[in-house]
GROMACS .gro file of C-alpha atoms in nm:
model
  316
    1UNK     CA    1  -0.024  -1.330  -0.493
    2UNK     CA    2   0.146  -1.422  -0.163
    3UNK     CA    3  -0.063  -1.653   0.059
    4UNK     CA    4   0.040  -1.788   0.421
    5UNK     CA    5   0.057  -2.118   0.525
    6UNK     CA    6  -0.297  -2.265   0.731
    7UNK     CA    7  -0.286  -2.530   1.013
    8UNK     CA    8  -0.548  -2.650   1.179
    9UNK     CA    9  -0.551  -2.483   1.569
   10UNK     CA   10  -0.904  -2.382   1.764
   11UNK     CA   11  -0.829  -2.173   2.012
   12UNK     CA   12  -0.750  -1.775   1.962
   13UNK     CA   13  -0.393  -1.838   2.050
   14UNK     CA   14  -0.297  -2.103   1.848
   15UNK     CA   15  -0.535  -2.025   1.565
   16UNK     CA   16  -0.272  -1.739   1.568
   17UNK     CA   17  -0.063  -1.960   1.381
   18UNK     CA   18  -0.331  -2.116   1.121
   19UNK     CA   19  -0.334  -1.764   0.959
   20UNK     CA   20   0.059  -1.600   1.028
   21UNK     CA   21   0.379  -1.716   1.029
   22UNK     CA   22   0.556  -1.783   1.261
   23UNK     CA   23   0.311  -1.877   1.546
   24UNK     CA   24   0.284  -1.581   1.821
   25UNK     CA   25   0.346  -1.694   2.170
   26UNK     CA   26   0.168  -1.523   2.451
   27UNK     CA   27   0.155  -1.463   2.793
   28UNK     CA   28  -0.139  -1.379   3.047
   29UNK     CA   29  -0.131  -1.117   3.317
   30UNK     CA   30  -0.345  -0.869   3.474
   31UNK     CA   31  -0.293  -0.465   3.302
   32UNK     CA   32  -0.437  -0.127   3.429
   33UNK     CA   33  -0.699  -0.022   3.234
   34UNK     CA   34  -0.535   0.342   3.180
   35UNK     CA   35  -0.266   0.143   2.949
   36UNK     CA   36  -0.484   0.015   2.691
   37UNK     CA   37  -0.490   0.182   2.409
   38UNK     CA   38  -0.793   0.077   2.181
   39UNK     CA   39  -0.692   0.041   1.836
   40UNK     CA   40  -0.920   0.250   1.581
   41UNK     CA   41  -0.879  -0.086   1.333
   42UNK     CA   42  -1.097  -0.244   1.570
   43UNK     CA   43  -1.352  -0.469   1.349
   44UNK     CA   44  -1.591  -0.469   1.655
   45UNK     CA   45  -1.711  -0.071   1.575
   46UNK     CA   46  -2.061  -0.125   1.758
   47UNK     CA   47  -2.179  -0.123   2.126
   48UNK     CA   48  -2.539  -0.074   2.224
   49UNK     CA   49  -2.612   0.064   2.554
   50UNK     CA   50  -2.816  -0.185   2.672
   51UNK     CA   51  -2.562  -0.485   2.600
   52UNK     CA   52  -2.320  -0.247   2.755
   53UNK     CA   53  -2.497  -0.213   3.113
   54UNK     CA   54  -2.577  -0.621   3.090
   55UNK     CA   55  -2.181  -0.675   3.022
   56UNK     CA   56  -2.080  -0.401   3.329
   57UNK     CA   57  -2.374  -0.586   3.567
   58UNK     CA   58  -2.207  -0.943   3.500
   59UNK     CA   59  -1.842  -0.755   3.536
   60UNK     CA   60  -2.002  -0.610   3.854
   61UNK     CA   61  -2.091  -0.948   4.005
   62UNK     CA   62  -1.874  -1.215   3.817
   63UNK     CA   63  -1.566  -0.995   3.700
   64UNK     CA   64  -1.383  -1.039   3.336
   65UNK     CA   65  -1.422  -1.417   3.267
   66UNK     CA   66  -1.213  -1.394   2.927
   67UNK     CA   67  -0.914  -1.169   2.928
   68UNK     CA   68  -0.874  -0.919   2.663
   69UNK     CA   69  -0.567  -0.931   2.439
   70UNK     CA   70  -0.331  -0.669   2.383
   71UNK     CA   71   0.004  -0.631   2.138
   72UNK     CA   72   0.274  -0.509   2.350
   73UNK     CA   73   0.493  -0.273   2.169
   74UNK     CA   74   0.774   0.032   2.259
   75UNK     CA   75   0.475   0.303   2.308
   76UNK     CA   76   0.241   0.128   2.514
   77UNK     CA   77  -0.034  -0.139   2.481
   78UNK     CA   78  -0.274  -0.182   2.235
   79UNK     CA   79  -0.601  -0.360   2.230
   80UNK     CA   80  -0.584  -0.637   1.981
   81UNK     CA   81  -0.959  -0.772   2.115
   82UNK     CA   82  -1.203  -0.687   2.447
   83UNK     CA   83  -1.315  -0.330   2.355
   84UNK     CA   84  -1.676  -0.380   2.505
   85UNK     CA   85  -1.506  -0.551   2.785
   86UNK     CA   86  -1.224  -0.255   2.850
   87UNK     CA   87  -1.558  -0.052   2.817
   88UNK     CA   88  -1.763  -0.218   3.038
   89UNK     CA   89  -1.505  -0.315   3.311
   90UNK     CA   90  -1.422   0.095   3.338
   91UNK     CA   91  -1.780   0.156   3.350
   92UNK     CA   92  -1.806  -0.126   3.658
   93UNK     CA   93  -1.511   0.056   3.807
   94UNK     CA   94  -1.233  -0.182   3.759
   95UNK     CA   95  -0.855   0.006   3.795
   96UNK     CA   96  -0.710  -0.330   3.618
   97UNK     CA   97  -0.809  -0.614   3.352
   98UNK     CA   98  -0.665  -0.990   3.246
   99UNK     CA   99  -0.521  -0.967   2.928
  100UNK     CA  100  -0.338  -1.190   2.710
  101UNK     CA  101   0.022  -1.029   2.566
  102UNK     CA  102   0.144  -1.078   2.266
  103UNK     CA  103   0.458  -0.907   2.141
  104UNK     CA  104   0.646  -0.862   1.840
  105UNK     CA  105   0.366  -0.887   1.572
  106UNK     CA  106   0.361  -0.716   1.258
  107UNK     CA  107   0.010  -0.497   1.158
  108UNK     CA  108  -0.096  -0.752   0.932
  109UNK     CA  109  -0.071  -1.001   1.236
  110UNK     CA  110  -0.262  -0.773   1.512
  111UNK     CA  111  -0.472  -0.730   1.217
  112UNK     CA  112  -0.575  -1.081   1.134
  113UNK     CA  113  -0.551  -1.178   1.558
  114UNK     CA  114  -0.845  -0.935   1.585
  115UNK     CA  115  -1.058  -1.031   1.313
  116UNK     CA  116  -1.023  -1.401   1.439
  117UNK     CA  117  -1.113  -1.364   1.819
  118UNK     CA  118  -1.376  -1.090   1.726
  119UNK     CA  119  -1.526  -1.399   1.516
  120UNK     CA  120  -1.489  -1.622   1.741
  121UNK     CA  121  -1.770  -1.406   1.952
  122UNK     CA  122  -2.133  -1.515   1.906
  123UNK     CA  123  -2.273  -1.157   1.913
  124UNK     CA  124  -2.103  -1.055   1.650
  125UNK     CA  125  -2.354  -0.831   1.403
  126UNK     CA  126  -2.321  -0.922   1.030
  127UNK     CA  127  -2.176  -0.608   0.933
  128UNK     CA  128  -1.874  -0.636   1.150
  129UNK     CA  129  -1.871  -1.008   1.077
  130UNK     CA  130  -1.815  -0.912   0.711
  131UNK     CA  131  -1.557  -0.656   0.764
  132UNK     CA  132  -1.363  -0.907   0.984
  133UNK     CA  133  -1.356  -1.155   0.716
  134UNK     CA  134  -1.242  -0.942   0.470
  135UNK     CA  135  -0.966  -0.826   0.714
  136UNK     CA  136  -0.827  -1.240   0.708
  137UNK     CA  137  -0.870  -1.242   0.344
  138UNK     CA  138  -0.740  -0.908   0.259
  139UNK     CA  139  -0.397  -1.012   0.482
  140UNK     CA  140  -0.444  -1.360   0.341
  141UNK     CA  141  -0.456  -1.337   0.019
  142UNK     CA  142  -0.218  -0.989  -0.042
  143UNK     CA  143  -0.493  -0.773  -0.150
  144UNK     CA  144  -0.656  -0.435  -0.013
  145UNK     CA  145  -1.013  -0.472   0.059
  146UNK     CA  146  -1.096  -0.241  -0.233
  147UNK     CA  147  -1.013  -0.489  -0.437
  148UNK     CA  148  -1.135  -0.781  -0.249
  149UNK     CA  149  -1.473  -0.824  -0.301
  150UNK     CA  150  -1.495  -0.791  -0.703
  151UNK     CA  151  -1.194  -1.047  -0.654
  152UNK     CA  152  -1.441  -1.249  -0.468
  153UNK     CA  153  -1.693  -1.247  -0.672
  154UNK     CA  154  -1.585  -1.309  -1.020
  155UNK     CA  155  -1.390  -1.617  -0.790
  156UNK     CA  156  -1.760  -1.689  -0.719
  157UNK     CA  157  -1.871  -1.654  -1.048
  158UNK     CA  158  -1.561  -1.840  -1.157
  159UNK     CA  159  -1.709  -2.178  -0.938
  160UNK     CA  160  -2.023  -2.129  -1.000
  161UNK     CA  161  -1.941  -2.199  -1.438
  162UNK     CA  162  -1.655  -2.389  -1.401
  163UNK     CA  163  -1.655  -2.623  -1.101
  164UNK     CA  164  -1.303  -2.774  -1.210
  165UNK     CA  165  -1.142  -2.451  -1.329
  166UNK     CA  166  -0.999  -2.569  -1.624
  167UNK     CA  167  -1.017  -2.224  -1.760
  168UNK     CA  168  -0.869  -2.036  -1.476
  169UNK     CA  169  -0.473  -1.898  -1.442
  170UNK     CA  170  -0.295  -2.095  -1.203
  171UNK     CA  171  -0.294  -1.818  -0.974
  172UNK     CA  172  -0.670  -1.773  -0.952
  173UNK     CA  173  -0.693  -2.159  -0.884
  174UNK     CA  174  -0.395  -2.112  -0.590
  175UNK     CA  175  -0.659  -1.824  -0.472
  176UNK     CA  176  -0.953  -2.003  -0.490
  177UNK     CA  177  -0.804  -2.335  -0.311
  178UNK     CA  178  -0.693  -2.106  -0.032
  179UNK     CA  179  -1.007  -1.974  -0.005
  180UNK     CA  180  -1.111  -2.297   0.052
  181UNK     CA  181  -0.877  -2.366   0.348
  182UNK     CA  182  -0.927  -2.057   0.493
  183UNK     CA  183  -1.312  -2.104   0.548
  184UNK     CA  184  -1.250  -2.433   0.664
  185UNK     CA  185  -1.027  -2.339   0.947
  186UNK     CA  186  -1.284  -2.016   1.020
  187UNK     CA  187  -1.522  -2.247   1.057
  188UNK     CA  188  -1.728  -2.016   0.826
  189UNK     CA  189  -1.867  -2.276   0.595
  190UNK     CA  190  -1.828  -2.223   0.209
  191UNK     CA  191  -1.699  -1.899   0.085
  192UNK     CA  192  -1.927  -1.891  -0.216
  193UNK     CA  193  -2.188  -1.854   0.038
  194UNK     CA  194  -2.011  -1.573   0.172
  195UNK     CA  195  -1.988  -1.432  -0.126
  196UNK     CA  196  -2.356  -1.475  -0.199
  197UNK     CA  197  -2.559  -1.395   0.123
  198UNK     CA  198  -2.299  -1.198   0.359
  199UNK     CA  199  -2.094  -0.969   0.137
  200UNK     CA  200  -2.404  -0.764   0.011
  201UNK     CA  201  -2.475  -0.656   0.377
  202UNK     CA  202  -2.162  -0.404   0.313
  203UNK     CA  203  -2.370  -0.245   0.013
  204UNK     CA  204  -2.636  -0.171   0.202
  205UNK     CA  205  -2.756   0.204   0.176
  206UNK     CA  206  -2.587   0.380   0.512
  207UNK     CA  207  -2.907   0.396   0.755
  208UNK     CA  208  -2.946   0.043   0.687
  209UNK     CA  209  -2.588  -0.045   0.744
  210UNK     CA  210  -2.571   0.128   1.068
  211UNK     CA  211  -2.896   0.007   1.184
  212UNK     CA  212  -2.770  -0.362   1.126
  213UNK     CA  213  -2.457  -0.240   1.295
  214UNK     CA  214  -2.603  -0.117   1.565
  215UNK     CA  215  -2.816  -0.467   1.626
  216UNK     CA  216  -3.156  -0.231   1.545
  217UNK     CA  217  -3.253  -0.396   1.282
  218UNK     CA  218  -3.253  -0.764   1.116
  219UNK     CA  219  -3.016  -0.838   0.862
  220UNK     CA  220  -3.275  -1.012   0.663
  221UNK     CA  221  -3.521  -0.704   0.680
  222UNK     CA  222  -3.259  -0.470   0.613
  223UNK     CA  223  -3.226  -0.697   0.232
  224UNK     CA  224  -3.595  -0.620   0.197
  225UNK     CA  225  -3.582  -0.262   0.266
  226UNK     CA  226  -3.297  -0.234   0.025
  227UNK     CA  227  -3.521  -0.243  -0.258
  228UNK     CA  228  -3.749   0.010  -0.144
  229UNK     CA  229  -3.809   0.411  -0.257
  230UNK     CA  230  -3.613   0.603  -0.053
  231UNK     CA  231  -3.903   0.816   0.146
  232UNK     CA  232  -4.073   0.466   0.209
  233UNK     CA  233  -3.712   0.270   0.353
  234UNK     CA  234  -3.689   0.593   0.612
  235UNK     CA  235  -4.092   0.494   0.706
  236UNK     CA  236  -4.044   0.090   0.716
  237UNK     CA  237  -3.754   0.137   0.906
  238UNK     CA  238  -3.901   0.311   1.176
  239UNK     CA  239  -4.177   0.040   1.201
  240UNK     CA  240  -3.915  -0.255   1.127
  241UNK     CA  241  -3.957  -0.394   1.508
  242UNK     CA  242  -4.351  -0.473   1.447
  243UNK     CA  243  -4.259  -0.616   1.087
  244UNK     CA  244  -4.223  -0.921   0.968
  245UNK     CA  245  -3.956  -0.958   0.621
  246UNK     CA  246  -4.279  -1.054   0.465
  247UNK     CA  247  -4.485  -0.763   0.585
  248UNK     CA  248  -4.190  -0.559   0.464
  249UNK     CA  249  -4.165  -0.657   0.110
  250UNK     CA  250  -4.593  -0.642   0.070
  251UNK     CA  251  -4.566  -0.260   0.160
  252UNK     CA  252  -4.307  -0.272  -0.114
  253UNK     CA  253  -4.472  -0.415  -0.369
  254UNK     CA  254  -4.788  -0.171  -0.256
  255UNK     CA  255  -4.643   0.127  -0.288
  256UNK     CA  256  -4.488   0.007  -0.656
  257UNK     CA  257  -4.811  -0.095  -0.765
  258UNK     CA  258  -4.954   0.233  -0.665
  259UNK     CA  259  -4.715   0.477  -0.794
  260UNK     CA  260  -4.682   0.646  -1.112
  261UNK     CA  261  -4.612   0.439  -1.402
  262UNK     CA  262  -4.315   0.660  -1.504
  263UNK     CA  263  -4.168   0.688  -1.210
  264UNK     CA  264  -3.907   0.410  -1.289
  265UNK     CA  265  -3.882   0.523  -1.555
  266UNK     CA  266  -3.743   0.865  -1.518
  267UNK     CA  267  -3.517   0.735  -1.235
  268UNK     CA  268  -3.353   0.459  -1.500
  269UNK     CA  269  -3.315   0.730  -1.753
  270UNK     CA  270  -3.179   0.997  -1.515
  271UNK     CA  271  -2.916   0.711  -1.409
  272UNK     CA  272  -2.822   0.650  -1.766
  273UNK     CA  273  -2.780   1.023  -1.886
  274UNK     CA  274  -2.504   1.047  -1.557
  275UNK     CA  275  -2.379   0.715  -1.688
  276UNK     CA  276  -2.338   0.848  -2.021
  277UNK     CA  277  -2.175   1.172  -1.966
  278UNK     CA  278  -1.842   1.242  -2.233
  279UNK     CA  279  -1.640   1.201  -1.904
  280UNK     CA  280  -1.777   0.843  -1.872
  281UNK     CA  281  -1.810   0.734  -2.244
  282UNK     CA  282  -1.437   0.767  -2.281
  283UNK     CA  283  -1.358   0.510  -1.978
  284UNK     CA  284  -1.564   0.261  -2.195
  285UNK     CA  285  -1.335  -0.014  -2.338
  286UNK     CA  286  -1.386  -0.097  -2.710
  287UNK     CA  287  -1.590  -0.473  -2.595
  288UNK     CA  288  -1.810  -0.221  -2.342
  289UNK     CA  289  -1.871   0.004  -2.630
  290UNK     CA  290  -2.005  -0.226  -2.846
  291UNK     CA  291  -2.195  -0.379  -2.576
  292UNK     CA  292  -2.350  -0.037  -2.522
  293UNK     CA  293  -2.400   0.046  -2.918
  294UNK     CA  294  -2.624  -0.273  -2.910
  295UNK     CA  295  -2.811  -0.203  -2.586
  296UNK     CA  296  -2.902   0.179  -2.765
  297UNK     CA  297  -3.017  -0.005  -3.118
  298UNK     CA  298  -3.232  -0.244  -2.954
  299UNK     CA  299  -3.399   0.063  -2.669
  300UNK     CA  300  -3.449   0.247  -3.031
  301UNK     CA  301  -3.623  -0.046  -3.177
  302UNK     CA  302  -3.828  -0.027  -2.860
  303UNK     CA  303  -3.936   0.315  -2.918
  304UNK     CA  304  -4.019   0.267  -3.299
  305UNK     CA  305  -3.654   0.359  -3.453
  306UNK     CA  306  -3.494   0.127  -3.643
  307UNK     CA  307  -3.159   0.268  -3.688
  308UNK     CA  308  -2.977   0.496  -3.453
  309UNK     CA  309  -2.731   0.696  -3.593
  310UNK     CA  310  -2.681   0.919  -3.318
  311UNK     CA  311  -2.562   0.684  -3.073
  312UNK     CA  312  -2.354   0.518  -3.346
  313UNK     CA  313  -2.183   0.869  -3.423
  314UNK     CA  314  -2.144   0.970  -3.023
  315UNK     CA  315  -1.997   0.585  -2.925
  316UNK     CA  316  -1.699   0.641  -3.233
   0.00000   0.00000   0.00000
């Protein structure tokens, strides 16, 4: 697993260099709009109106007070970080913005440069926040970001039994101490606690994950409504601004207490007949197998079988 080195900088330019090698100078100048090119990696992917027209008023009155950065290569310009300011200074009817140039960077670089000045911004929704993160640690750490978070997370889980590692490879405890550095120099606080309470945010069903997105609706309510029936999400979320995360989760429990008793039930054993399909069965390593032969015996005990040959013969 290749990891890069970490130094200690602060500020976008020369935290640059805490996350890439080498360091990436860069110089500032003023750019025509027309020549930006915004990049569609952006991790900033959300832009209300209203915070729009408040960004092109103060553009209007006070002009850009933070210059945008771009990556200067043969075919143009492209917009490493500023996309709600390129937005809102064309809107104000600026012809030219300051931008910061760097040069010569590789993807992974403009990559990682983007996550950390989009982070750096305080009104950054968790959902991008997330995805930003991962970006760092996907670059960091040599790994996609399909394979990041179950990385992360048996890392977590790793901790969480085994404070010292002493049962870990060495190159899961190289991963994990870099993790370690890494959120130190994001200023991010513990990754575990990344793990725990902002990586679920990217699970979230997809009206809930754009509504968080889109700064609609609370991250903390959009937990809450994650547990909820379908039909009753779509109706809380409409009424999310007048609820508290309280209020939410009591119309929850409600409507569970008040719907039919097999409900659950026919939902759990609808998910298991798809989980149990031939197709599926034969994925199953030999540990999973038996795990799943034990599960069946004990749901037939359950329903007044003691033995269950049929699932024995179908798991062989």
């Amino acid at each position: 697993m290749k990891m890069g080195p970490l130094a200690g900088h602060q500020g976008p330019g020369t935290l640059m260099a805490g996350f890439t090698s080498p360091p990436a100078p860069d110089v500032q100048t003023d750019l025509a709009i027309d020549a930006i090119r915004p990049r569609p990696q952006q991790p900033r992917r959300s832009f209300t109106p209203e915070s729009l027209g408040r960004l092109t008023d103060s553009i209007r009155t006070h002009g850009i007070l933070q210059p945008l950065s771009v990556h200067q290569t043969a075919a143009g310009y492209d917009l490493i970080s500023g996309e709600r300011r390129l937005r809102a200074a064309r809107t104000a009817g600026l012809t030219t913005v300051p931008v910061k140039v760097f040069s010569g960077l590789t993807e992974r670089q403009v990559q990682q440069l983007s996550a950390v000045e989009n982070l750096q911004r305080e009104d950054l929704n968790p959902v991008d926040e997330a995805d930003a993160v991962l970006d760092i640690l996907s670059a960091e750490l040599d790994l996609p970001k399909d394979q990041l978070t179950p990385r992360l997370e048996r890392w977590k889980s790793m901790r969480m039994r085994d404070p010292a590692l002493a049962r870990a490879s060495e190159d899961e405890r190289q991963a994990i101490a870099h993790l370690d550095t890494l959120f130190r120099g994001l200023s991010r606080g513990e990754w575990t606690s990344f793990v725990a309470n902002r990586l679920p945010v990217l699970r979230l069903p997809a009206p809930l994950l754009e509504a968080v997105r889109e700064g609609r609706l609370d991250y903390t309510k959009a937990i809450a409504l994650k547990r909820a029936p379908e039909d009753l999400r779509e109706a809380l979320l409409a009424e999310s601004d007048a609820l508290s995360v309280q209020q939410i989760r009591q119309r929850i429990q409600e409507a569970s207490r008040t719907s039919a008793p097999h409900e659950d039930l026919d939902r759990a054993l609808e998910t298991f007949r798809r989980l149990t399909a031939k197709e599926q069965l034969a994925k199953l390593t030999p540990e999973a197998r038996r795990e799943l032969l034990s599960l069946l015996t004990q749901a037939a005990a359950v329903m007044g079988e003691r033995s269950s040959p049929p699932a024995r013969q179908r798991l062989k």
